[in-house]
Amino acid sequence: VSDHIQIQLRVSQAWRFLAEFVGSQTSDDWRSRRCKMHKRRIDLLEPIVKELNPNVYTDFWRQMVFEVAEAYGEMALLKADTLESTRESTAATGKKISKINDLIAKASAWYESFLIQTEKGTGESQSQDPQQQKRSQVPTVEQMSHDFDNDWISCELRMARLLSRTR
């Protein structure tokens, strides 16, 4: 299982790196291509992370959840940039805004599940579906595991960045 997870994570990272080098920024469809590559990352990791037990494979689970959240976030930002660079009819714009908000909500839900797991630590049972998990409150410094301070802060900041883009 762990070898399979490591391979899938490396493939996901390869897609992420490739997305950075896709097309020139002068072509019209470079954002679309990058979104498709991030979608492949999601399609690769999301089914595995939903089946993976976070209490047994804690480190892999956290890494995969963070990758999925990051991919949703990148897609949302790319689609928001596309919307800002083009002017379309109100109906088309409404659909695109709805799609962007949906991607932001999915990214936030995955980041939220990462934060919940980090705050709880190992040994506690939890739902694998990020939509069903909610934090009751932000933990204090004493409650946090200091092994994950940087990850926790990074996750909070990424969520804030995404949520500032909602419309």
PDB file of C-alpha atoms in Angstrom:
ATOM      1  CA  VAL A   1       0.000   0.000   0.000  1.00  0.00           C
ATOM      2  CA  SER A   2       2.698   2.492   0.945  1.00  0.00           C
ATOM      3  CA  ASP A   3       4.625   1.899  -2.299  1.00  0.00           C
ATOM      4  CA  HIS A   4       1.468   2.494  -4.313  1.00  0.00           C
ATOM      5  CA  ILE A   5       0.764   5.707  -2.398  1.00  0.00           C
ATOM      6  CA  GLN A   6       4.312   6.962  -2.906  1.00  0.00           C
ATOM      7  CA  ILE A   7       4.084   6.289  -6.631  1.00  0.00           C
ATOM      8  CA  GLN A   8       0.735   8.084  -6.885  1.00  0.00           C
ATOM      9  CA  LEU A   9       2.119  11.064  -4.961  1.00  0.00           C
ATOM     10  CA  ARG A  10       5.093  11.243  -7.302  1.00  0.00           C
ATOM     11  CA  VAL A  11       2.837  11.083 -10.347  1.00  0.00           C
ATOM     12  CA  SER A  12       0.744  13.877  -8.837  1.00  0.00           C
ATOM     13  CA  GLN A  13       3.868  15.946  -8.258  1.00  0.00           C
ATOM     14  CA  ALA A  14       4.931  15.318 -11.844  1.00  0.00           C
ATOM     15  CA  TRP A  15       1.567  16.667 -13.048  1.00  0.00           C
ATOM     16  CA  ARG A  16       1.975  19.703 -10.771  1.00  0.00           C
ATOM     17  CA  PHE A  17       5.472  20.437 -12.113  1.00  0.00           C
ATOM     18  CA  LEU A  18       4.356  19.893 -15.697  1.00  0.00           C
ATOM     19  CA  ALA A  19       1.449  22.292 -15.202  1.00  0.00           C
ATOM     20  CA  GLU A  20       3.936  25.053 -14.407  1.00  0.00           C
ATOM     21  CA  PHE A  21       5.633  24.636 -17.772  1.00  0.00           C
ATOM     22  CA  VAL A  22       2.573  24.236 -19.980  1.00  0.00           C
ATOM     23  CA  GLY A  23       2.261  26.583 -22.900  1.00  0.00           C
ATOM     24  CA  SER A  24       3.219  30.183 -23.091  1.00  0.00           C
ATOM     25  CA  GLN A  25       1.224  32.781 -21.303  1.00  0.00           C
ATOM     26  CA  THR A  26       0.523  34.440 -24.637  1.00  0.00           C
ATOM     27  CA  SER A  27      -1.661  31.587 -25.858  1.00  0.00           C
ATOM     28  CA  ASP A  28      -5.336  31.650 -24.899  1.00  0.00           C
ATOM     29  CA  ASP A  29      -5.717  28.135 -23.560  1.00  0.00           C
ATOM     30  CA  TRP A  30      -2.720  27.785 -21.216  1.00  0.00           C
ATOM     31  CA  ARG A  31      -4.935  28.199 -18.149  1.00  0.00           C
ATOM     32  CA  SER A  32      -7.314  25.554 -19.442  1.00  0.00           C
ATOM     33  CA  ARG A  33      -4.454  23.095 -19.935  1.00  0.00           C
ATOM     34  CA  ARG A  34      -3.131  23.768 -16.452  1.00  0.00           C
ATOM     35  CA  CYS A  35      -6.609  23.195 -14.989  1.00  0.00           C
ATOM     36  CA  LYS A  36      -6.813  19.853 -16.765  1.00  0.00           C
ATOM     37  CA  MET A  37      -3.490  18.791 -15.286  1.00  0.00           C
ATOM     38  CA  HIS A  38      -4.595  19.743 -11.790  1.00  0.00           C
ATOM     39  CA  LYS A  39      -7.830  17.836 -12.383  1.00  0.00           C
ATOM     40  CA  ARG A  40      -5.745  14.762 -13.224  1.00  0.00           C
ATOM     41  CA  ARG A  41      -3.984  15.174  -9.881  1.00  0.00           C
ATOM     42  CA  ILE A  42      -7.358  15.238  -8.141  1.00  0.00           C
ATOM     43  CA  ASP A  43      -8.643  12.220 -10.067  1.00  0.00           C
ATOM     44  CA  LEU A  44      -5.465  10.358  -9.146  1.00  0.00           C
ATOM     45  CA  LEU A  45      -5.410  11.078  -5.412  1.00  0.00           C
ATOM     46  CA  GLU A  46      -8.991  11.688  -4.277  1.00  0.00           C
ATOM     47  CA  PRO A  47     -10.238   8.086  -4.561  1.00  0.00           C
ATOM     48  CA  ILE A  48      -7.213   6.812  -2.658  1.00  0.00           C
ATOM     49  CA  VAL A  49      -7.395   9.348   0.141  1.00  0.00           C
ATOM     50  CA  LYS A  50     -11.085   8.609   0.701  1.00  0.00           C
ATOM     51  CA  GLU A  51     -10.271   4.916   1.196  1.00  0.00           C
ATOM     52  CA  LEU A  52      -7.127   5.416   3.250  1.00  0.00           C
ATOM     53  CA  ASN A  53      -7.361   5.118   7.025  1.00  0.00           C
ATOM     54  CA  PRO A  54      -5.895   8.337   8.480  1.00  0.00           C
ATOM     55  CA  ASN A  55      -5.135   6.607  11.775  1.00  0.00           C
ATOM     56  CA  VAL A  56      -2.907   3.997  10.148  1.00  0.00           C
ATOM     57  CA  TYR A  57      -1.339   5.954   7.286  1.00  0.00           C
ATOM     58  CA  THR A  58      -1.321   9.364   8.961  1.00  0.00           C
ATOM     59  CA  ASP A  59       1.599  10.934   7.116  1.00  0.00           C
ATOM     60  CA  PHE A  60       0.506   9.685   3.700  1.00  0.00           C
ATOM     61  CA  TRP A  61      -3.072  10.730   4.407  1.00  0.00           C
ATOM     62  CA  ARG A  62      -2.035  14.261   5.379  1.00  0.00           C
ATOM     63  CA  GLN A  63       0.203  14.608   2.358  1.00  0.00           C
ATOM     64  CA  MET A  64      -2.484  13.399  -0.030  1.00  0.00           C
ATOM     65  CA  VAL A  65      -5.187  15.584   1.511  1.00  0.00           C
ATOM     66  CA  PHE A  66      -2.923  18.611   1.222  1.00  0.00           C
ATOM     67  CA  GLU A  67      -2.171  17.766  -2.426  1.00  0.00           C
ATOM     68  CA  VAL A  68      -5.865  17.418  -3.275  1.00  0.00           C
ATOM     69  CA  ALA A  69      -6.684  20.708  -1.542  1.00  0.00           C
ATOM     70  CA  GLU A  70      -3.809  22.408  -3.319  1.00  0.00           C
ATOM     71  CA  ALA A  71      -4.990  21.123  -6.707  1.00  0.00           C
ATOM     72  CA  TYR A  72      -8.550  22.372  -6.125  1.00  0.00           C
ATOM     73  CA  GLY A  73      -7.154  25.710  -5.006  1.00  0.00           C
ATOM     74  CA  GLU A  74      -4.934  26.056  -8.068  1.00  0.00           C
ATOM     75  CA  MET A  75      -7.867  25.279 -10.338  1.00  0.00           C
ATOM     76  CA  ALA A  76      -9.998  27.909  -8.596  1.00  0.00           C
ATOM     77  CA  LEU A  77      -7.306  30.562  -8.932  1.00  0.00           C
ATOM     78  CA  LEU A  78      -6.704  29.744 -12.601  1.00  0.00           C
ATOM     79  CA  LYS A  79     -10.407  29.931 -13.376  1.00  0.00           C
ATOM     80  CA  ALA A  80     -10.704  33.216 -11.445  1.00  0.00           C
ATOM     81  CA  ASP A  81      -7.797  34.667 -13.432  1.00  0.00           C
ATOM     82  CA  THR A  82      -9.444  33.527 -16.657  1.00  0.00           C
ATOM     83  CA  LEU A  83     -12.704  35.184 -15.660  1.00  0.00           C
ATOM     84  CA  GLU A  84     -10.939  38.449 -14.825  1.00  0.00           C
ATOM     85  CA  SER A  85      -9.066  38.475 -18.135  1.00  0.00           C
ATOM     86  CA  THR A  86     -12.178  37.951 -20.265  1.00  0.00           C
ATOM     87  CA  ARG A  87     -15.476  39.774 -20.475  1.00  0.00           C
ATOM     88  CA  GLU A  88     -18.480  37.599 -21.247  1.00  0.00           C
ATOM     89  CA  SER A  89     -22.238  37.666 -20.955  1.00  0.00           C
ATOM     90  CA  THR A  90     -23.844  37.709 -17.523  1.00  0.00           C
ATOM     91  CA  ALA A  91     -25.183  34.134 -17.777  1.00  0.00           C
ATOM     92  CA  ALA A  92     -21.791  32.689 -18.680  1.00  0.00           C
ATOM     93  CA  THR A  93     -20.117  34.758 -15.977  1.00  0.00           C
ATOM     94  CA  GLY A  94     -22.623  33.530 -13.381  1.00  0.00           C
ATOM     95  CA  LYS A  95     -21.858  29.900 -14.215  1.00  0.00           C
ATOM     96  CA  LYS A  96     -18.125  30.512 -14.045  1.00  0.00           C
ATOM     97  CA  ILE A  97     -18.406  32.306 -10.697  1.00  0.00           C
ATOM     98  CA  SER A  98     -20.455  29.392  -9.392  1.00  0.00           C
ATOM     99  CA  LYS A  99     -17.779  26.940 -10.586  1.00  0.00           C
ATOM    100  CA  ILE A 100     -15.003  29.008  -8.974  1.00  0.00           C
ATOM    101  CA  ASN A 101     -16.895  29.155  -5.673  1.00  0.00           C
ATOM    102  CA  ASP A 102     -17.492  25.391  -5.840  1.00  0.00           C
ATOM    103  CA  LEU A 103     -13.768  24.739  -6.355  1.00  0.00           C
ATOM    104  CA  ILE A 104     -12.919  27.062  -3.473  1.00  0.00           C
ATOM    105  CA  ALA A 105     -15.420  25.255  -1.235  1.00  0.00           C
ATOM    106  CA  LYS A 106     -13.892  21.881  -2.133  1.00  0.00           C
ATOM    107  CA  ALA A 107     -10.367  23.128  -1.511  1.00  0.00           C
ATOM    108  CA  SER A 108     -11.445  24.629   1.809  1.00  0.00           C
ATOM    109  CA  ALA A 109     -13.118  21.377   2.844  1.00  0.00           C
ATOM    110  CA  TRP A 110      -9.940  19.410   2.128  1.00  0.00           C
ATOM    111  CA  TYR A 111      -7.778  21.950   3.930  1.00  0.00           C
ATOM    112  CA  GLU A 112     -10.232  21.799   6.817  1.00  0.00           C
ATOM    113  CA  SER A 113      -9.912  18.018   7.047  1.00  0.00           C
ATOM    114  CA  PHE A 114      -6.117  18.403   7.051  1.00  0.00           C
ATOM    115  CA  LEU A 115      -6.376  20.896   9.913  1.00  0.00           C
ATOM    116  CA  ILE A 116      -8.734  18.653  11.875  1.00  0.00           C
ATOM    117  CA  GLN A 117      -6.366  15.705  11.539  1.00  0.00           C
ATOM    118  CA  THR A 118      -3.397  17.856  12.514  1.00  0.00           C
ATOM    119  CA  GLU A 119      -5.218  19.231  15.554  1.00  0.00           C
ATOM    120  CA  LYS A 120      -6.465  15.830  16.702  1.00  0.00           C
ATOM    121  CA  GLY A 121      -3.260  13.978  16.014  1.00  0.00           C
ATOM    122  CA  THR A 122      -3.351  10.249  15.581  1.00  0.00           C
ATOM    123  CA  GLY A 123      -5.485   7.738  17.386  1.00  0.00           C
ATOM    124  CA  GLU A 124      -8.860   9.418  17.017  1.00  0.00           C
ATOM    125  CA  SER A 125     -11.502   8.235  14.625  1.00  0.00           C
ATOM    126  CA  GLN A 126     -12.769  10.641  12.002  1.00  0.00           C
ATOM    127  CA  SER A 127     -14.763  10.777   8.816  1.00  0.00           C
ATOM    128  CA  GLN A 128     -12.901  10.439   5.512  1.00  0.00           C
ATOM    129  CA  ASP A 129     -15.363  12.752   3.776  1.00  0.00           C
ATOM    130  CA  PRO A 130     -14.062  16.320   4.111  1.00  0.00           C
ATOM    131  CA  GLN A 131     -17.568  17.747   3.674  1.00  0.00           C
ATOM    132  CA  GLN A 132     -18.651  16.148   6.973  1.00  0.00           C
ATOM    133  CA  GLN A 133     -15.793  17.510   9.063  1.00  0.00           C
ATOM    134  CA  LYS A 134     -15.923  20.863  10.832  1.00  0.00           C
ATOM    135  CA  ARG A 135     -13.600  22.404  13.368  1.00  0.00           C
ATOM    136  CA  SER A 136     -15.251  23.635  16.508  1.00  0.00           C
ATOM    137  CA  GLN A 137     -12.621  26.278  17.196  1.00  0.00           C
ATOM    138  CA  VAL A 138      -9.090  27.241  16.338  1.00  0.00           C
ATOM    139  CA  PRO A 139      -6.670  25.489  18.706  1.00  0.00           C
ATOM    140  CA  THR A 140      -4.343  27.346  21.009  1.00  0.00           C
ATOM    141  CA  VAL A 141      -0.585  27.061  20.656  1.00  0.00           C
ATOM    142  CA  GLU A 142      -0.451  24.673  23.601  1.00  0.00           C
ATOM    143  CA  GLN A 143      -2.997  22.352  21.969  1.00  0.00           C
ATOM    144  CA  MET A 144      -1.123  22.088  18.689  1.00  0.00           C
ATOM    145  CA  SER A 145       1.460  19.450  17.944  1.00  0.00           C
ATOM    146  CA  HIS A 146       4.621  21.433  17.262  1.00  0.00           C
ATOM    147  CA  ASP A 147       5.625  18.972  14.560  1.00  0.00           C
ATOM    148  CA  PHE A 148       3.028  20.505  12.264  1.00  0.00           C
ATOM    149  CA  ASP A 149       3.246  24.234  13.032  1.00  0.00           C
ATOM    150  CA  ASN A 150       4.492  25.206   9.564  1.00  0.00           C
ATOM    151  CA  ASP A 151       2.004  22.935   7.808  1.00  0.00           C
ATOM    152  CA  TRP A 152      -0.852  24.272   9.926  1.00  0.00           C
ATOM    153  CA  ILE A 153       0.062  27.916   9.283  1.00  0.00           C
ATOM    154  CA  SER A 154       0.550  27.269   5.570  1.00  0.00           C
ATOM    155  CA  CYS A 155      -2.825  25.570   5.375  1.00  0.00           C
ATOM    156  CA  GLU A 156      -4.587  28.417   7.199  1.00  0.00           C
ATOM    157  CA  LEU A 157      -2.985  31.008   4.917  1.00  0.00           C
ATOM    158  CA  ARG A 158      -3.886  29.078   1.767  1.00  0.00           C
ATOM    159  CA  MET A 159      -7.484  28.816   2.949  1.00  0.00           C
ATOM    160  CA  ALA A 160      -7.568  32.553   3.657  1.00  0.00           C
ATOM    161  CA  ARG A 161      -6.162  33.312   0.209  1.00  0.00           C
ATOM    162  CA  LEU A 162      -8.792  31.160  -1.463  1.00  0.00           C
ATOM    163  CA  LEU A 163     -11.672  32.436   0.623  1.00  0.00           C
ATOM    164  CA  SER A 164     -10.691  36.018  -0.227  1.00  0.00           C
ATOM    165  CA  ARG A 165     -11.349  35.154  -3.893  1.00  0.00           C
ATOM    166  CA  THR A 166     -14.965  34.048  -3.407  1.00  0.00           C
ATOM    167  CA  ARG A 167     -17.604  36.209  -5.005  1.00  0.00           C
TER     168      ARG A 167
END
